[in-house]
C-alpha positions as YAML, in Angstrom:
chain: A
units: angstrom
residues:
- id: 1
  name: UNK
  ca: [-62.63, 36.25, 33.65]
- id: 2
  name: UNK
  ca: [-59.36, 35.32, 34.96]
- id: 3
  name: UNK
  ca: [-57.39, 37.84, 37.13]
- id: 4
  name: UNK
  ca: [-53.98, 37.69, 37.34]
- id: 5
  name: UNK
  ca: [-53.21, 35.09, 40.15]
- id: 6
  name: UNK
  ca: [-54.70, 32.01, 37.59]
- id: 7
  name: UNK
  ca: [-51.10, 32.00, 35.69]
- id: 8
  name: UNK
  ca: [-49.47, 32.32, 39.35]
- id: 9
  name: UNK
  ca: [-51.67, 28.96, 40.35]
- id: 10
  name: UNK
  ca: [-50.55, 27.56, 37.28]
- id: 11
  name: UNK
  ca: [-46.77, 27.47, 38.00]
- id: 12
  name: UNK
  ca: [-47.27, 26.57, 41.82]
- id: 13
  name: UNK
  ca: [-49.29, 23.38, 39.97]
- id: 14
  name: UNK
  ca: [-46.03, 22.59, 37.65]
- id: 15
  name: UNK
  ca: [-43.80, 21.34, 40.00]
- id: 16
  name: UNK
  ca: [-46.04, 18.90, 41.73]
- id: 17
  name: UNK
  ca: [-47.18, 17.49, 38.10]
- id: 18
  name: UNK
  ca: [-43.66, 17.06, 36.64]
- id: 19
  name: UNK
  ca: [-42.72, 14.98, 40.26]
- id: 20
  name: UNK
  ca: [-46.08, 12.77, 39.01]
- id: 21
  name: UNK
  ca: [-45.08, 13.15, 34.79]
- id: 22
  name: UNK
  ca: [-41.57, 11.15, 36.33]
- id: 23
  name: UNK
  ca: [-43.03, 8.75, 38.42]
- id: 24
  name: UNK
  ca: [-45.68, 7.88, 35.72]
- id: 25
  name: UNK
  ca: [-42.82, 7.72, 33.06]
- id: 26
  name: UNK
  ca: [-41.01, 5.06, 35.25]
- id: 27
  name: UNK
  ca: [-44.02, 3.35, 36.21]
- id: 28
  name: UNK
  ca: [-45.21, 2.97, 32.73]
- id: 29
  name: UNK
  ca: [-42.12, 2.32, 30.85]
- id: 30
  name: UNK
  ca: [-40.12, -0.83, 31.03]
- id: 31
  name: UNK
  ca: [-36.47, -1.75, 30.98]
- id: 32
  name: UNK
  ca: [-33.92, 1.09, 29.62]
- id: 33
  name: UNK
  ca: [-36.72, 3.46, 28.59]
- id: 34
  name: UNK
  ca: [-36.98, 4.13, 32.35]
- id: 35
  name: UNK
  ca: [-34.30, 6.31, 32.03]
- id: 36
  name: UNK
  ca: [-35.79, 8.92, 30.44]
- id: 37
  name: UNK
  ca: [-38.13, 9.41, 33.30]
- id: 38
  name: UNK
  ca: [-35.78, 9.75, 35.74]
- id: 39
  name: UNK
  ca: [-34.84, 13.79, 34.72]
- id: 40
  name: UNK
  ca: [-38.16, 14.76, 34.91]
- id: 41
  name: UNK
  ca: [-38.60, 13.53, 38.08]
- id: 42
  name: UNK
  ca: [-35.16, 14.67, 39.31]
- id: 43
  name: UNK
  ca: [-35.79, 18.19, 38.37]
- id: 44
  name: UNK
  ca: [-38.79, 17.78, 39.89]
- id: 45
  name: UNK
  ca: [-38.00, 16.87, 43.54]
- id: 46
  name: UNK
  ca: [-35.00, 19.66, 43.10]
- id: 47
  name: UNK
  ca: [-37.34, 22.39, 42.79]
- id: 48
  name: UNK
  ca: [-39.71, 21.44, 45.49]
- id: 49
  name: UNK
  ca: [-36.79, 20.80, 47.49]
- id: 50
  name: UNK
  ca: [-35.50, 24.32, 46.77]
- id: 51
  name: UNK
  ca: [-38.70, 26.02, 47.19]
- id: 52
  name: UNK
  ca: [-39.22, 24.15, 50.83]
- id: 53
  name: UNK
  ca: [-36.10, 25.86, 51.73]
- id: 54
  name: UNK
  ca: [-36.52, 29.31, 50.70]
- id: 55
  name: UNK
  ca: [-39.96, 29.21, 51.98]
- id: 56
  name: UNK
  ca: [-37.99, 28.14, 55.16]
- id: 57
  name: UNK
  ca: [-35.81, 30.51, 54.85]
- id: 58
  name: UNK
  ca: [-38.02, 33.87, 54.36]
- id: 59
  name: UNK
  ca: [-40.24, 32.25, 57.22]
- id: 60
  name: UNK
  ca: [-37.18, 32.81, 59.31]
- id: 61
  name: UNK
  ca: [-36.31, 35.76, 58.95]
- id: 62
  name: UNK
  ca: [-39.86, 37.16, 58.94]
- id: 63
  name: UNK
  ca: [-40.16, 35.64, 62.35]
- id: 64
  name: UNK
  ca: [-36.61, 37.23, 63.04]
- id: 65
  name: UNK
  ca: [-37.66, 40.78, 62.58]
- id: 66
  name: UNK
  ca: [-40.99, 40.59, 64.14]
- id: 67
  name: UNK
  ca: [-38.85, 39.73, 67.17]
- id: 68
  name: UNK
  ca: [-36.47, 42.24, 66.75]
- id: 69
  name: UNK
  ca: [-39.32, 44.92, 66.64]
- id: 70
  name: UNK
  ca: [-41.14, 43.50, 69.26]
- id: 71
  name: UNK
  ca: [-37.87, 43.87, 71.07]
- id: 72
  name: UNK
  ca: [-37.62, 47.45, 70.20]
- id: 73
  name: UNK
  ca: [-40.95, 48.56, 70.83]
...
């Protein structure tokens, strides 16, 4: 049976496999049909772009207030 997480491992696998869907869509496809490619793969390096820098980002300030208790303790 599959708990809840499978649907979560799911969406962390969709970004990664619409980065390959692009590159495979301009490897494949020749001259102006290349173009058509190149959104998928767009969108694709945007969102693991974005989720590089939020996971940045939370890692930060995670590390930030550990410090600050540390600090206060």
């Amino acid at each position: 049976m599959r708990g809840p997480r499978s649907g979560r491992d799911l969406l962390a696998l969709s970004t990664p496999l619409l980065i390959l869907l692009g590159l495979l869509g301009l490897v494949l496809r020749q001259g102006s049909d290349r173009l058509q490619a190149i959104p998928a793969l767009a969108i694709g390096i945007g969102l693991q772009v974005q989720s590089a820098w939020s996971w940045r980002r939370r890692r930060r300030a995670l590390l930030a207030a550990l410090r600050e208790r540390q600090h206060d303790a």
